[in-house]
């Protein structure tokens, strides 16, 4: 079930008028027709120079299985190409691990990078990357990130004014009791890494997304164990971050993603939570919301609403023509692609 919602937003304290944000569905459909393996999860998407879309995800018999690989597909002329296996966790003839959480990113210089993780679990995985010089048709040999670095753990980096890449990252402890976010900075080619710590206090947070505000302010919005989206702010291009705090928007410990559009509007894709009410506390509802301040969100589109099942782990970008492009896990069996126009 899909439902279009509208939103009245107050632009600026001095303004006396309201602007209504509405959404229009442009395209939706499954990427995998049919799926090449039983499960699919944790997608990412980027725009290619010709306007086509490139998506990636991990798939295999089940999450954590050793046969889980990274797949890609291209959306061109209204159709998705056949999935291609582009990365795996084969170490040698006797050792193999699952691959996880691909992240695609195009630098301003036109370099296409695929970041991903390899390992038996999120507490033990390590970072890897590949490059493509032909828009994803072929890929370089795998490069491991320096020890202790993961790169963007699930959501896309941003490129700073000086060309460096700012990667939103996080770690999960071996006993899964401690979740913490941090930032990583690399040069524009994905080398020369350094880490920026963030004081997470008592919050359990992972998988941050970056939003961009005026005057070079940056904001992270994070998945948390506090049943809400958690935020932190930076006024110095990601070098230091404010104390974490909960937003009013509730979220059932499920992955989110967000993007700041060219107009400065912030767009969030998330699973909502409302205890004791109509909504469940799971991942069976997936919505798109917008905000002018990155803190107060109003729903503008309902991607999925089901009695049960999992519709989760969204990725969102804006293309050069202004459209929003969203991919997400569809009940762990497929990856769904939706494009929207906001007015």
Short mmCIF file of C-alpha atoms in Angstrom, two decimals:
data_model
loop_
_atom_site.label_atom_id
_atom_site.label_comp_id
_atom_site.label_asym_id
_atom_site.label_seq_id
_atom_site.Cartn_x
_atom_site.Cartn_y
_atom_site.Cartn_z
CA UNK A 1 0.00 0.00 0.00
CA UNK A 2 1.36 3.38 -0.99
CA UNK A 3 -0.01 6.62 0.22
CA UNK A 4 0.90 10.17 -0.76
CA UNK A 5 0.88 12.68 2.07
CA UNK A 6 1.29 16.45 1.99
CA UNK A 7 3.19 18.74 4.32
CA UNK A 8 2.97 22.42 5.24
CA UNK A 9 6.38 23.76 6.22
CA UNK A 10 7.19 27.13 7.74
CA UNK A 11 10.27 28.51 5.99
CA UNK A 12 12.06 30.86 8.39
CA UNK A 13 10.82 32.57 11.50
CA UNK A 14 10.30 35.85 9.67
CA UNK A 15 8.17 34.37 6.91
CA UNK A 16 4.42 34.82 7.00
CA UNK A 17 3.57 32.22 4.36
CA UNK A 18 3.54 28.45 4.21
CA UNK A 19 4.85 26.29 1.39
CA UNK A 20 3.23 22.93 0.76
CA UNK A 21 5.52 20.03 -0.07
CA UNK A 22 3.84 17.27 -2.05
CA UNK A 23 5.25 14.06 -3.50
CA UNK A 24 4.61 12.37 -6.84
CA UNK A 25 5.54 8.78 -7.63
CA UNK A 26 7.66 8.58 -10.79
CA UNK A 27 8.66 4.90 -10.78
CA UNK A 28 8.59 1.87 -8.54
CA UNK A 29 9.50 -1.75 -9.09
CA UNK A 30 11.79 -4.59 -8.08
CA UNK A 31 15.46 -4.59 -9.06
CA UNK A 32 15.74 -8.39 -9.08
CA UNK A 33 13.58 -10.13 -11.70
CA UNK A 34 14.02 -12.87 -10.58
CA UNK A 35 16.35 -12.73 -7.55
CA UNK A 36 19.58 -14.69 -8.25
CA UNK A 37 19.87 -15.86 -4.61
CA UNK A 38 17.32 -16.44 -1.79
CA UNK A 39 17.96 -13.22 0.20
CA UNK A 40 18.89 -9.61 -0.53
CA UNK A 41 19.61 -6.76 1.88
CA UNK A 42 21.36 -3.42 2.58
CA UNK A 43 21.22 -1.65 -0.78
CA UNK A 44 22.96 1.51 -1.99
CA UNK A 45 22.44 3.67 -5.07
CA UNK A 46 24.30 6.31 -7.07
CA UNK A 47 23.74 8.25 -10.28
CA UNK A 48 25.99 7.59 -13.27
CA UNK A 49 27.23 10.41 -15.55
CA UNK A 50 24.67 9.58 -18.25
CA UNK A 51 21.75 9.71 -15.79
CA UNK A 52 21.42 5.96 -15.32
CA UNK A 53 21.24 4.57 -11.77
CA UNK A 54 23.66 2.03 -10.31
CA UNK A 55 22.54 0.00 -7.28
CA UNK A 56 24.40 -2.50 -5.12
CA UNK A 57 23.38 -4.81 -2.26
CA UNK A 58 24.50 -8.02 -0.56
CA UNK A 59 22.82 -11.35 -1.23
CA UNK A 60 23.17 -15.06 -0.59
CA UNK A 61 21.46 -17.94 1.18
CA UNK A 62 21.03 -15.84 4.35
CA UNK A 63 22.75 -12.98 6.20
CA UNK A 64 26.17 -14.03 7.58
CA UNK A 65 26.37 -17.05 5.25
CA UNK A 66 29.75 -17.47 3.61
CA UNK A 67 28.23 -17.34 0.13
CA UNK A 68 26.91 -13.76 0.64
CA UNK A 69 28.38 -11.53 -2.09
CA UNK A 70 28.01 -7.95 -3.34
CA UNK A 71 25.83 -7.55 -6.45
CA UNK A 72 25.20 -4.59 -8.73
CA UNK A 73 22.63 -3.69 -11.37
CA UNK A 74 22.03 -0.67 -13.64
CA UNK A 75 18.71 1.09 -14.23
CA UNK A 76 18.66 2.32 -17.84
CA UNK A 77 15.76 3.21 -20.12
CA UNK A 78 13.22 2.13 -17.53
CA UNK A 79 14.67 -1.33 -16.85
CA UNK A 80 17.12 -2.91 -14.43
CA UNK A 81 19.96 -5.00 -15.85
CA UNK A 82 20.69 -8.52 -14.73
CA UNK A 83 22.51 -8.56 -11.34
CA UNK A 84 26.28 -9.01 -11.47
CA UNK A 85 28.41 -10.45 -8.65
CA UNK A 86 31.24 -7.91 -8.13
CA UNK A 87 32.78 -8.78 -4.74
CA UNK A 88 33.02 -11.74 -2.37
CA UNK A 89 34.70 -12.69 0.88
CA UNK A 90 36.97 -15.42 -0.45
CA UNK A 91 40.30 -15.20 1.38
CA UNK A 92 41.90 -18.40 0.07
CA UNK A 93 40.93 -21.92 -0.95
CA UNK A 94 39.96 -22.79 2.63
CA UNK A 95 38.66 -19.53 4.10
CA UNK A 96 35.65 -17.49 3.07
CA UNK A 97 33.48 -14.90 4.84
CA UNK A 98 30.28 -13.04 4.12
CA UNK A 99 30.36 -9.58 2.55
CA UNK A 100 28.21 -6.76 3.92
CA UNK A 101 26.77 -3.26 3.51
CA UNK A 102 28.00 -1.93 0.16
CA UNK A 103 28.17 1.86 -0.28
CA UNK A 104 28.52 3.45 -3.72
CA UNK A 105 29.95 6.95 -4.14
CA UNK A 106 30.94 9.10 -7.13
CA UNK A 107 33.59 11.72 -6.39
CA UNK A 108 33.58 15.14 -8.04
CA UNK A 109 36.52 13.99 -10.18
CA UNK A 110 34.35 11.18 -11.53
CA UNK A 111 35.85 8.30 -9.57
CA UNK A 112 33.29 5.60 -8.74
CA UNK A 113 34.09 3.82 -5.47
CA UNK A 114 32.43 0.77 -3.97
CA UNK A 115 33.00 0.43 -0.21
CA UNK A 116 31.96 -2.78 1.58
CA UNK A 117 32.73 -4.98 4.58
CA UNK A 118 34.06 -8.53 4.89
CA UNK A 119 33.86 -10.78 7.94
CA UNK A 120 31.84 -13.22 10.03
CA UNK A 121 29.79 -10.53 11.82
CA UNK A 122 29.45 -6.74 12.25
CA UNK A 123 31.64 -6.89 15.37
CA UNK A 124 34.46 -8.60 13.48
CA UNK A 125 34.24 -7.30 9.91
CA UNK A 126 36.82 -5.11 8.15
CA UNK A 127 36.61 -2.51 5.40
CA UNK A 128 37.36 -3.00 1.71
CA UNK A 129 36.86 -1.06 -1.52
CA UNK A 130 37.03 -1.29 -5.28
CA UNK A 131 37.12 1.33 -8.06
CA UNK A 132 35.53 1.48 -11.48
CA UNK A 133 36.75 3.57 -14.41
CA UNK A 134 33.84 2.58 -16.68
CA UNK A 135 30.78 3.36 -14.54
CA UNK A 136 30.54 -0.04 -12.89
CA UNK A 137 31.00 -2.31 -15.87
CA UNK A 138 34.34 -3.54 -14.51
CA UNK A 139 36.03 -3.12 -11.12
CA UNK A 140 39.58 -2.94 -9.81
CA UNK A 141 41.13 -5.52 -7.54
CA UNK A 142 39.98 -5.40 -3.95
CA UNK A 143 41.81 -3.04 -1.60
CA UNK A 144 41.57 -3.45 2.17
CA UNK A 145 41.21 -0.29 4.22
CA UNK A 146 43.85 0.32 6.91
CA UNK A 147 43.42 -1.84 9.99
CA UNK A 148 40.72 -0.46 12.27
CA UNK A 149 38.95 1.50 9.51
CA UNK A 150 35.57 0.52 8.06
CA UNK A 151 34.77 3.41 5.72
CA UNK A 152 31.10 4.37 5.40
CA UNK A 153 29.43 1.66 7.45
CA UNK A 154 26.08 1.72 5.64
CA UNK A 155 25.18 5.21 4.38
CA UNK A 156 26.94 7.38 1.83
CA UNK A 157 29.84 9.76 2.55
CA UNK A 158 29.98 13.39 1.46
CA UNK A 159 32.82 15.19 -0.28
CA UNK A 160 34.06 18.26 1.57
CA UNK A 161 35.13 21.54 -0.06
CA UNK A 162 38.79 20.51 0.18
CA UNK A 163 38.06 17.28 -1.71
CA UNK A 164 38.33 14.93 1.25
CA UNK A 165 35.63 12.32 1.82
CA UNK A 166 33.79 12.37 5.16
CA UNK A 167 32.50 8.88 5.98
CA UNK A 168 29.73 8.20 8.56
CA UNK A 169 30.75 5.05 10.42
CA UNK A 170 30.07 3.01 13.55
CA UNK A 171 31.13 -0.06 15.48
CA UNK A 172 29.35 -2.87 17.32
CA UNK A 173 31.09 -4.67 20.19
CA UNK A 174 31.75 -8.40 20.14
CA UNK A 175 29.03 -9.04 22.72
CA UNK A 176 26.72 -6.62 20.83
CA UNK A 177 26.20 -4.55 23.98
CA UNK A 178 28.03 -1.42 22.85
CA UNK A 179 27.10 0.54 19.73
CA UNK A 180 29.06 3.70 18.91
CA UNK A 181 29.27 6.08 15.96
CA UNK A 182 32.41 7.81 14.73
CA UNK A 183 33.59 9.57 11.56
CA UNK A 184 36.38 8.67 9.18
CA UNK A 185 38.09 11.00 6.71
CA UNK A 186 39.98 9.92 3.60
CA UNK A 187 41.37 11.78 0.63
CA UNK A 188 39.32 11.94 -2.57
CA UNK A 189 40.67 8.57 -3.76
CA UNK A 190 39.84 6.66 -0.58
CA UNK A 191 43.34 6.72 0.90
CA UNK A 192 45.17 8.45 3.79
CA UNK A 193 42.57 7.66 6.44
CA UNK A 194 42.10 9.13 9.89
CA UNK A 195 39.40 8.66 12.51
CA UNK A 196 37.29 11.21 14.43
CA UNK A 197 35.83 10.03 17.73
CA UNK A 198 32.34 11.04 18.88
CA UNK A 199 31.29 10.88 22.53
CA UNK A 200 28.20 8.66 22.49
CA UNK A 201 27.57 8.98 26.24
CA UNK A 202 24.92 6.35 27.15
CA UNK A 203 23.41 6.15 23.68
CA UNK A 204 23.56 2.99 21.58
CA UNK A 205 23.88 4.35 18.02
CA UNK A 206 25.04 3.05 14.64
CA UNK A 207 24.72 3.73 10.90
CA UNK A 208 24.64 7.56 10.79
CA UNK A 209 23.57 9.65 7.79
CA UNK A 210 24.96 13.11 7.01
CA UNK A 211 22.79 16.19 6.41
CA UNK A 212 24.20 19.49 5.15
CA UNK A 213 23.08 22.86 6.58
CA UNK A 214 23.91 26.52 5.85
CA UNK A 215 27.15 28.04 7.16
CA UNK A 216 29.02 24.73 6.78
CA UNK A 217 27.06 23.02 9.58
CA UNK A 218 26.74 19.26 9.38
CA UNK A 219 24.27 17.00 11.15
CA UNK A 220 24.24 13.26 11.77
CA UNK A 221 20.98 11.38 12.18
CA UNK A 222 21.44 7.87 13.57
CA UNK A 223 19.72 4.58 14.20
CA UNK A 224 19.57 3.96 17.94
CA UNK A 225 18.54 1.59 20.68
CA UNK A 226 16.59 4.44 22.29
CA UNK A 227 13.54 3.89 20.00
CA UNK A 228 14.14 7.26 18.37
CA UNK A 229 16.36 8.92 15.79
CA UNK A 230 19.41 10.42 17.52
CA UNK A 231 21.31 13.47 16.26
CA UNK A 232 24.62 15.30 16.67
CA UNK A 233 26.00 18.48 15.01
CA UNK A 234 29.33 19.79 13.74
CA UNK A 235 30.33 23.39 12.99
CA UNK A 236 33.83 22.56 11.72
CA UNK A 237 33.35 20.21 8.77
CA UNK A 238 33.09 17.09 10.90
CA UNK A 239 36.16 17.54 13.10
CA UNK A 240 34.16 17.83 16.35
CA UNK A 241 30.59 16.91 17.26
CA UNK A 242 28.02 18.10 19.80
CA UNK A 243 26.56 15.86 22.55
CA UNK A 244 24.06 13.35 21.20
CA UNK A 245 20.35 13.89 21.78
CA UNK A 246 17.10 12.17 20.84
CA UNK A 247 14.76 13.61 18.24
CA UNK A 248 11.00 13.38 18.68
CA UNK A 249 10.70 11.08 15.65
CA UNK A 250 10.45 7.49 16.86
CA UNK A 251 12.17 4.59 15.09
CA UNK A 252 12.22 0.90 16.09
CA UNK A 253 16.01 0.35 16.04
CA UNK A 254 16.03 0.09 12.26
CA UNK A 255 18.28 1.51 9.56
CA UNK A 256 17.52 4.96 8.17
CA UNK A 257 18.99 7.15 5.45
CA UNK A 258 18.67 10.84 4.66
CA UNK A 259 19.78 13.40 2.09
CA UNK A 260 19.86 17.18 1.78
CA UNK A 261 18.46 18.28 -1.56
CA UNK A 262 19.86 21.01 -3.79
CA UNK A 263 17.16 23.35 -2.46
CA UNK A 264 18.20 22.71 1.16
CA UNK A 265 15.24 20.50 2.06
CA UNK A 266 16.14 17.44 4.15
CA UNK A 267 14.55 14.10 3.25
CA UNK A 268 14.47 11.05 5.54
CA UNK A 269 13.46 7.44 4.86
CA UNK A 270 12.64 5.50 8.02
CA UNK A 271 10.51 2.88 9.77
CA UNK A 272 8.09 4.69 12.13
CA UNK A 273 7.10 3.60 15.63
CA UNK A 274 4.06 4.46 17.71
CA UNK A 275 3.60 2.33 20.76
CA UNK A 276 0.04 1.52 21.75
CA UNK A 277 -1.35 2.87 18.51
CA UNK A 278 -1.94 1.95 14.90
CA UNK A 279 1.71 1.39 14.01
CA UNK A 280 3.78 -1.59 15.03
CA UNK A 281 7.24 -1.54 16.56
CA UNK A 282 8.81 -3.47 13.67
CA UNK A 283 9.91 -2.82 10.10
CA UNK A 284 6.60 -3.43 8.35
CA UNK A 285 5.99 0.28 7.56
CA UNK A 286 8.42 2.45 5.60
CA UNK A 287 7.92 6.18 5.05
CA UNK A 288 9.51 9.26 3.50
CA UNK A 289 9.56 12.47 5.53
CA UNK A 290 10.86 16.00 4.94
CA UNK A 291 12.19 18.74 7.18
CA UNK A 292 13.60 22.25 6.88
CA UNK A 293 15.70 21.97 10.04
CA UNK A 294 16.68 18.27 10.14
CA UNK A 295 14.96 17.86 13.50
CA UNK A 296 11.20 17.99 12.98
CA UNK A 297 9.97 15.59 10.32
CA UNK A 298 6.64 15.31 8.53
CA UNK A 299 5.68 12.33 6.37
CA UNK A 300 5.09 12.98 2.67
CA UNK A 301 4.98 9.44 1.24
CA UNK A 302 4.33 5.92 2.48
CA UNK A 303 6.48 3.39 0.64
CA UNK A 304 5.21 0.26 2.39
CA UNK A 305 2.55 -0.71 4.95
CA UNK A 306 1.96 -4.37 5.78
CA UNK A 307 0.71 -6.39 8.78
CA UNK A 308 4.19 -7.90 9.14
CA UNK A 309 7.37 -8.54 7.16
CA UNK A 310 10.51 -6.43 6.73
CA UNK A 311 10.71 -3.33 4.51
CA UNK A 312 13.86 -1.65 5.69
CA UNK A 313 17.44 -0.42 5.24
CA UNK A 314 16.71 2.38 2.77
CA UNK A 315 19.20 4.36 0.71
CA UNK A 316 18.31 7.73 -0.81
CA UNK A 317 19.99 10.18 -3.21
CA UNK A 318 18.89 13.12 -5.35
CA UNK A 319 19.79 13.03 -9.04
CA UNK A 320 20.88 16.01 -11.10
CA UNK A 321 17.34 16.44 -12.47
CA UNK A 322 15.99 16.88 -8.93
CA UNK A 323 14.27 13.51 -8.53
CA UNK A 324 14.73 11.42 -5.39
CA UNK A 325 15.84 7.83 -5.81
CA UNK A 326 15.27 5.28 -3.04
CA UNK A 327 16.21 1.63 -2.73
CA UNK A 328 15.32 -0.64 0.18
CA UNK A 329 15.06 -4.24 1.35
CA UNK A 330 11.77 -5.87 0.40
CA UNK A 331 11.06 -8.63 2.94
CA UNK A 332 14.68 -9.84 2.65
CA UNK A 333 13.82 -11.39 -0.72
CA UNK A 334 14.33 -8.49 -3.14
CA UNK A 335 15.44 -4.87 -3.46
CA UNK A 336 12.76 -2.32 -4.30
CA UNK A 337 13.48 0.87 -6.26
CA UNK A 338 11.29 3.98 -6.08
CA UNK A 339 11.78 7.44 -7.57
CA UNK A 340 9.80 10.46 -6.34
CA UNK A 341 9.35 14.06 -7.31
CA UNK A 342 8.85 16.59 -4.52
CA UNK A 343 7.07 19.86 -5.26
#
